[in-house]
Tab-separated table of C-alpha atoms in Angstrom:
chain	number	residue	atom	x	y	z
O	1	UNK	CA	0.224	25.837	24.019
O	2	UNK	CA	-0.134	22.591	22.118
O	3	UNK	CA	-3.653	21.835	20.982
O	4	UNK	CA	-4.802	18.496	22.323
O	5	UNK	CA	-7.802	16.335	21.616
O	6	UNK	CA	-9.299	13.274	23.252
O	7	UNK	CA	-12.263	11.000	22.597
O	8	UNK	CA	-13.397	7.708	24.085
O	9	UNK	CA	-14.927	4.891	22.093
O	10	UNK	CA	-16.814	1.709	22.863
O	11	UNK	CA	-14.722	-1.242	21.688
O	12	UNK	CA	-16.190	-2.583	18.461
O	13	UNK	CA	-15.071	-3.728	15.051
O	14	UNK	CA	-15.782	-0.249	13.690
O	15	UNK	CA	-13.747	1.532	16.393
O	16	UNK	CA	-10.439	1.749	14.474
O	17	UNK	CA	-12.219	3.375	11.520
O	18	UNK	CA	-14.051	5.798	13.823
O	19	UNK	CA	-10.764	6.699	15.507
O	20	UNK	CA	-9.015	7.290	12.175
O	21	UNK	CA	-11.775	9.538	10.963
O	22	UNK	CA	-11.850	11.467	14.233
O	23	UNK	CA	-8.079	11.926	14.018
O	24	UNK	CA	-8.391	13.351	10.529
O	25	UNK	CA	-10.480	16.217	11.861
O	26	UNK	CA	-7.900	17.053	14.527
O	27	UNK	CA	-4.825	17.279	12.335
O	28	UNK	CA	-3.710	20.684	11.066
O	29	UNK	CA	-4.410	21.237	7.393
O	30	UNK	CA	-0.725	22.113	6.886
O	31	UNK	CA	0.389	18.595	7.842
O	32	UNK	CA	1.914	16.815	4.829
O	33	UNK	CA	0.170	13.742	3.460
O	34	UNK	CA	3.073	11.453	4.359
O	35	UNK	CA	2.734	12.279	8.063
O	36	UNK	CA	-1.060	12.073	7.886
O	37	UNK	CA	-0.730	8.580	6.426
O	38	UNK	CA	1.672	7.421	9.158
O	39	UNK	CA	-0.615	8.763	11.892
O	40	UNK	CA	-3.679	7.195	10.288
O	41	UNK	CA	-2.002	3.794	10.087
O	42	UNK	CA	-0.447	3.792	13.567
O	43	UNK	CA	-3.631	5.039	15.251
O	44	UNK	CA	-5.486	2.240	13.503
O	45	UNK	CA	-2.935	-0.299	14.788
O	46	UNK	CA	-3.052	0.850	18.408
O	47	UNK	CA	-6.828	1.177	18.530
O	48	UNK	CA	-7.202	-2.271	16.949
O	49	UNK	CA	-4.953	-3.731	19.650
O	50	UNK	CA	-6.958	-1.997	22.379
O	51	UNK	CA	-10.266	-3.194	20.956
O	52	UNK	CA	-8.879	-6.736	21.025
O	53	UNK	CA	-7.660	-6.300	24.616
O	54	UNK	CA	-10.985	-5.151	26.011
O	55	UNK	CA	-13.398	-6.836	23.596
O	56	UNK	CA	-16.586	-7.938	25.277
O	57	UNK	CA	-16.073	-5.742	28.319
O	58	UNK	CA	-17.648	-2.419	29.213
O	59	UNK	CA	-14.295	-0.680	29.063
O	60	UNK	CA	-13.665	2.224	26.759
O	61	UNK	CA	-10.815	2.856	24.382
O	62	UNK	CA	-9.483	6.408	24.691
O	63	UNK	CA	-7.599	8.170	21.908
O	64	UNK	CA	-5.617	11.286	22.768
O	65	UNK	CA	-3.616	13.446	20.374
O	66	UNK	CA	-1.354	16.375	21.168
O	67	UNK	CA	-0.233	18.591	18.316
O	68	UNK	CA	3.189	20.067	19.108
O	69	UNK	CA	5.335	22.278	16.961
O	70	UNK	CA	8.044	19.633	16.574
O	71	UNK	CA	6.087	16.415	17.014
O	72	UNK	CA	2.625	14.945	17.264
O	73	UNK	CA	1.986	12.687	20.221
O	74	UNK	CA	-0.683	9.994	20.208
O	75	UNK	CA	-1.876	7.942	23.179
O	76	UNK	CA	-4.304	5.056	23.187
O	77	UNK	CA	-5.546	3.997	26.592
O	78	UNK	CA	-7.628	1.016	27.603
O	79	UNK	CA	-8.456	-0.752	30.816
O	80	UNK	CA	-7.064	-4.089	29.752
O	81	UNK	CA	-4.038	-5.800	31.203
O	82	UNK	CA	-0.809	-4.534	29.820
O	83	UNK	CA	2.047	-6.239	28.111
O	84	UNK	CA	5.795	-5.928	27.983
O	85	UNK	CA	7.107	-5.223	24.541
O	86	UNK	CA	9.813	-7.679	23.613
O	87	UNK	CA	11.815	-7.766	20.443
O	88	UNK	CA	9.428	-6.755	17.729
O	89	UNK	CA	9.356	-8.649	14.503
O	90	UNK	CA	6.667	-9.124	11.915
O	91	UNK	CA	3.838	-11.114	13.469
O	92	UNK	CA	5.343	-10.299	16.847
O	93	UNK	CA	3.938	-9.987	20.310
O	94	UNK	CA	0.500	-8.781	19.250
O	95	UNK	CA	0.073	-11.653	16.818
O	96	UNK	CA	0.466	-9.352	13.857
O	97	UNK	CA	2.331	-6.447	12.407
O	98	UNK	CA	0.766	-3.701	14.520
O	99	UNK	CA	3.538	-2.907	16.991
O	100	UNK	CA	6.145	-3.791	14.396
O	101	UNK	CA	4.791	-0.887	12.329
O	102	UNK	CA	4.740	1.420	15.360
O	103	UNK	CA	8.367	0.538	16.120
O	104	UNK	CA	9.324	1.062	12.515
O	105	UNK	CA	7.404	4.233	11.632
O	106	UNK	CA	7.092	6.239	14.859
O	107	UNK	CA	9.925	8.465	16.098
O	108	UNK	CA	9.481	7.178	19.669
O	109	UNK	CA	6.970	4.952	21.409
O	110	UNK	CA	6.339	3.204	24.671
O	111	UNK	CA	3.919	1.393	26.932
O	112	UNK	CA	2.723	2.459	30.381
O	113	UNK	CA	0.819	-0.131	32.385
O	114	UNK	CA	0.412	1.804	35.646
O	115	UNK	CA	-3.350	1.976	35.279
O	116	UNK	CA	-4.740	-0.028	32.416
O	117	UNK	CA	-2.659	-0.025	29.272
O	118	UNK	CA	-1.455	3.199	27.701
O	119	UNK	CA	0.495	2.901	24.472
O	120	UNK	CA	1.925	6.122	23.098
O	121	UNK	CA	4.031	7.229	20.194
O	122	UNK	CA	5.430	10.448	18.838
O	123	UNK	CA	5.987	11.384	15.228
O	124	UNK	CA	8.500	14.129	14.576
O	125	UNK	CA	7.305	16.736	12.117
O	126	UNK	CA	9.346	17.789	9.104
O	127	UNK	CA	11.665	20.690	9.934
O	128	UNK	CA	11.129	24.073	8.404
O	129	UNK	CA	7.450	23.492	7.846
O	130	UNK	CA	4.851	26.210	7.213
R	1	UNK	CA	-22.439	4.602	12.634
R	2	UNK	CA	-19.434	5.348	10.554
R	3	UNK	CA	-19.757	5.068	6.847
R	4	UNK	CA	-16.973	2.591	6.350
R	5	UNK	CA	-17.116	3.021	2.612
R	6	UNK	CA	-16.106	-0.574	1.967
R	7	UNK	CA	-17.286	-2.544	-0.990
R	8	UNK	CA	-16.375	-5.975	-2.306
R	9	UNK	CA	-17.622	-7.113	-5.677
R	10	UNK	CA	-17.155	-10.526	-7.219
R	11	UNK	CA	-17.320	-11.228	-10.923
R	12	UNK	CA	-16.838	-14.560	-12.681
R	13	UNK	CA	-15.482	-14.832	-16.199
R	14	UNK	CA	-16.471	-17.487	-18.712
R	15	UNK	CA	-13.791	-19.834	-17.387
R	16	UNK	CA	-15.094	-19.612	-13.848
R	17	UNK	CA	-12.175	-17.471	-12.717
R	18	UNK	CA	-13.082	-14.985	-10.050
R	19	UNK	CA	-12.202	-11.288	-10.043
R	20	UNK	CA	-12.669	-9.736	-6.618
R	21	UNK	CA	-12.577	-5.943	-6.482
R	22	UNK	CA	-12.191	-4.156	-3.159
R	23	UNK	CA	-12.973	-0.510	-2.473
R	24	UNK	CA	-12.693	1.623	0.635
R	25	UNK	CA	-10.925	0.752	3.866
R	26	UNK	CA	-9.674	-2.729	4.798
R	27	UNK	CA	-9.319	-3.025	8.572
R	28	UNK	CA	-10.807	-4.763	11.622
R	29	UNK	CA	-14.342	-3.881	10.538
R	30	UNK	CA	-14.062	-5.181	6.989
R	31	UNK	CA	-11.350	-7.871	6.869
R	32	UNK	CA	-13.915	-10.502	7.820
R	33	UNK	CA	-15.844	-9.813	4.623
R	34	UNK	CA	-12.735	-10.430	2.546
R	35	UNK	CA	-12.020	-13.630	4.433
R	36	UNK	CA	-15.571	-14.856	3.868
R	37	UNK	CA	-15.558	-13.969	0.174
R	38	UNK	CA	-12.237	-15.747	-0.347
R	39	UNK	CA	-13.538	-18.818	1.458
R	40	UNK	CA	-16.520	-18.920	-0.891
R	41	UNK	CA	-14.511	-18.322	-4.050
R	42	UNK	CA	-12.843	-21.024	-6.105
R	43	UNK	CA	-9.123	-21.573	-6.537
R	44	UNK	CA	-8.607	-19.001	-9.280
R	45	UNK	CA	-8.983	-15.548	-7.781
R	46	UNK	CA	-7.701	-12.206	-9.025
R	47	UNK	CA	-7.833	-9.848	-6.060
R	48	UNK	CA	-7.807	-6.203	-7.099
R	49	UNK	CA	-6.796	-3.870	-4.260
R	50	UNK	CA	-6.440	-0.696	-6.334
R	51	UNK	CA	-9.709	0.742	-5.076
R	52	UNK	CA	-8.667	0.497	-1.439
R	53	UNK	CA	-7.983	3.847	0.233
R	54	UNK	CA	-6.610	2.359	3.473
R	55	UNK	CA	-5.261	-0.925	4.777
R	56	UNK	CA	-3.722	-1.677	8.164
R	57	UNK	CA	-2.091	-4.808	9.597
R	58	UNK	CA	-5.433	-6.538	10.054
R	59	UNK	CA	-5.792	-6.349	6.282
R	60	UNK	CA	-2.196	-7.503	5.867
R	61	UNK	CA	-2.901	-10.554	7.950
R	62	UNK	CA	-5.942	-11.332	5.814
R	63	UNK	CA	-3.871	-11.132	2.644
R	64	UNK	CA	-1.140	-13.366	4.061
R	65	UNK	CA	-3.662	-15.951	5.177
R	66	UNK	CA	-5.236	-15.843	1.738
R	67	UNK	CA	-1.817	-16.290	0.125
R	68	UNK	CA	-1.054	-19.263	2.356
R	69	UNK	CA	-4.400	-20.923	1.732
R	70	UNK	CA	-5.041	-19.773	-1.800
R	71	UNK	CA	-2.513	-21.830	-3.689
R	72	UNK	CA	-1.229	-21.038	-7.147
R	73	UNK	CA	-4.515	-19.653	-8.456
R	74	UNK	CA	-4.454	-16.501	-6.339
R	75	UNK	CA	-3.189	-13.263	-7.888
R	76	UNK	CA	-3.190	-9.840	-6.240
R	77	UNK	CA	-3.060	-6.435	-7.906
R	78	UNK	CA	-1.866	-3.750	-5.474
R	79	UNK	CA	-2.011	-0.001	-6.059
R	80	UNK	CA	1.318	1.553	-7.119
R	81	UNK	CA	1.181	4.279	-4.449
R	82	UNK	CA	-0.886	5.523	-1.534
R	83	UNK	CA	-1.734	4.150	1.906
R	84	UNK	CA	-2.105	0.529	0.819
R	85	UNK	CA	1.279	0.519	-0.930
R	86	UNK	CA	2.913	2.092	2.139
R	87	UNK	CA	1.471	-0.615	4.385
R	88	UNK	CA	2.706	-3.358	2.044
R	89	UNK	CA	6.187	-1.816	1.867
R	90	UNK	CA	6.547	-1.072	5.586
R	91	UNK	CA	5.455	-4.548	6.642
R	92	UNK	CA	7.788	-6.083	4.064
R	93	UNK	CA	5.152	-8.543	2.882
R	94	UNK	CA	5.420	-7.849	-0.850
R	95	UNK	CA	7.680	-10.860	-1.381
R	96	UNK	CA	5.152	-13.095	0.379
R	97	UNK	CA	2.226	-12.084	-1.823
R	98	UNK	CA	1.445	-13.239	-5.378
R	99	UNK	CA	1.509	-9.680	-6.725
R	100	UNK	CA	0.955	-9.148	-10.435
R	101	UNK	CA	0.917	-6.078	-12.682
R	102	UNK	CA	-2.497	-4.776	-13.593
R	103	UNK	CA	-1.912	-5.177	-17.317
R	104	UNK	CA	0.755	-7.831	-17.356
R	105	UNK	CA	0.527	-11.591	-17.581
R	106	UNK	CA	-0.602	-13.651	-14.665
R	107	UNK	CA	-4.342	-13.499	-15.053
R	108	UNK	CA	-5.755	-16.642	-13.484
């Protein structure tokens, strides 16, 4: 079984920091610092985007993390209208570098707009860990 | 409330040049404070990022806007490694910023 964690946040300027600090407590202590840094940064990017999408509404931002043996999966869900990722370049579709960094640093990522907006990514873990 | 652990101090030297030292995490919650401080500072600003423990693309955008507005008097000292350096490298913005060595020439 893969341990999984989830928390919802009210959208506020402090939400990305809260999400990063929550994430830190979920990650296994064996995870190398490089991977921790990538997760910290990409979670901050996705939560920042969600906060911007739903700012001023009563909607929550939900962070979910699943710790697999080969990869860590992160999902950030909000109730805002979705978007279609186009070609990502610096200062791209989100008006900044956020999704550009996700595209560049995550192993895989995607967007699901079936109900609200769910952006996910996976980060492969180094082989032969432990 | 989260302890965001962010601090921005401003010191003026005898020539009126401004040294701005940032500590903690530069993100959505704190980038506005940097923007405000830069708006209030003069043309000659040395921005020291070495005390930052985290910076995401919201911080990157703040630095780029500062570089575009700041003119020739803005200098930035970035940490040689760590989260902030990774963000600068991965976004590819280093060439767009007036980065200087901590001990080298280029003091405003």
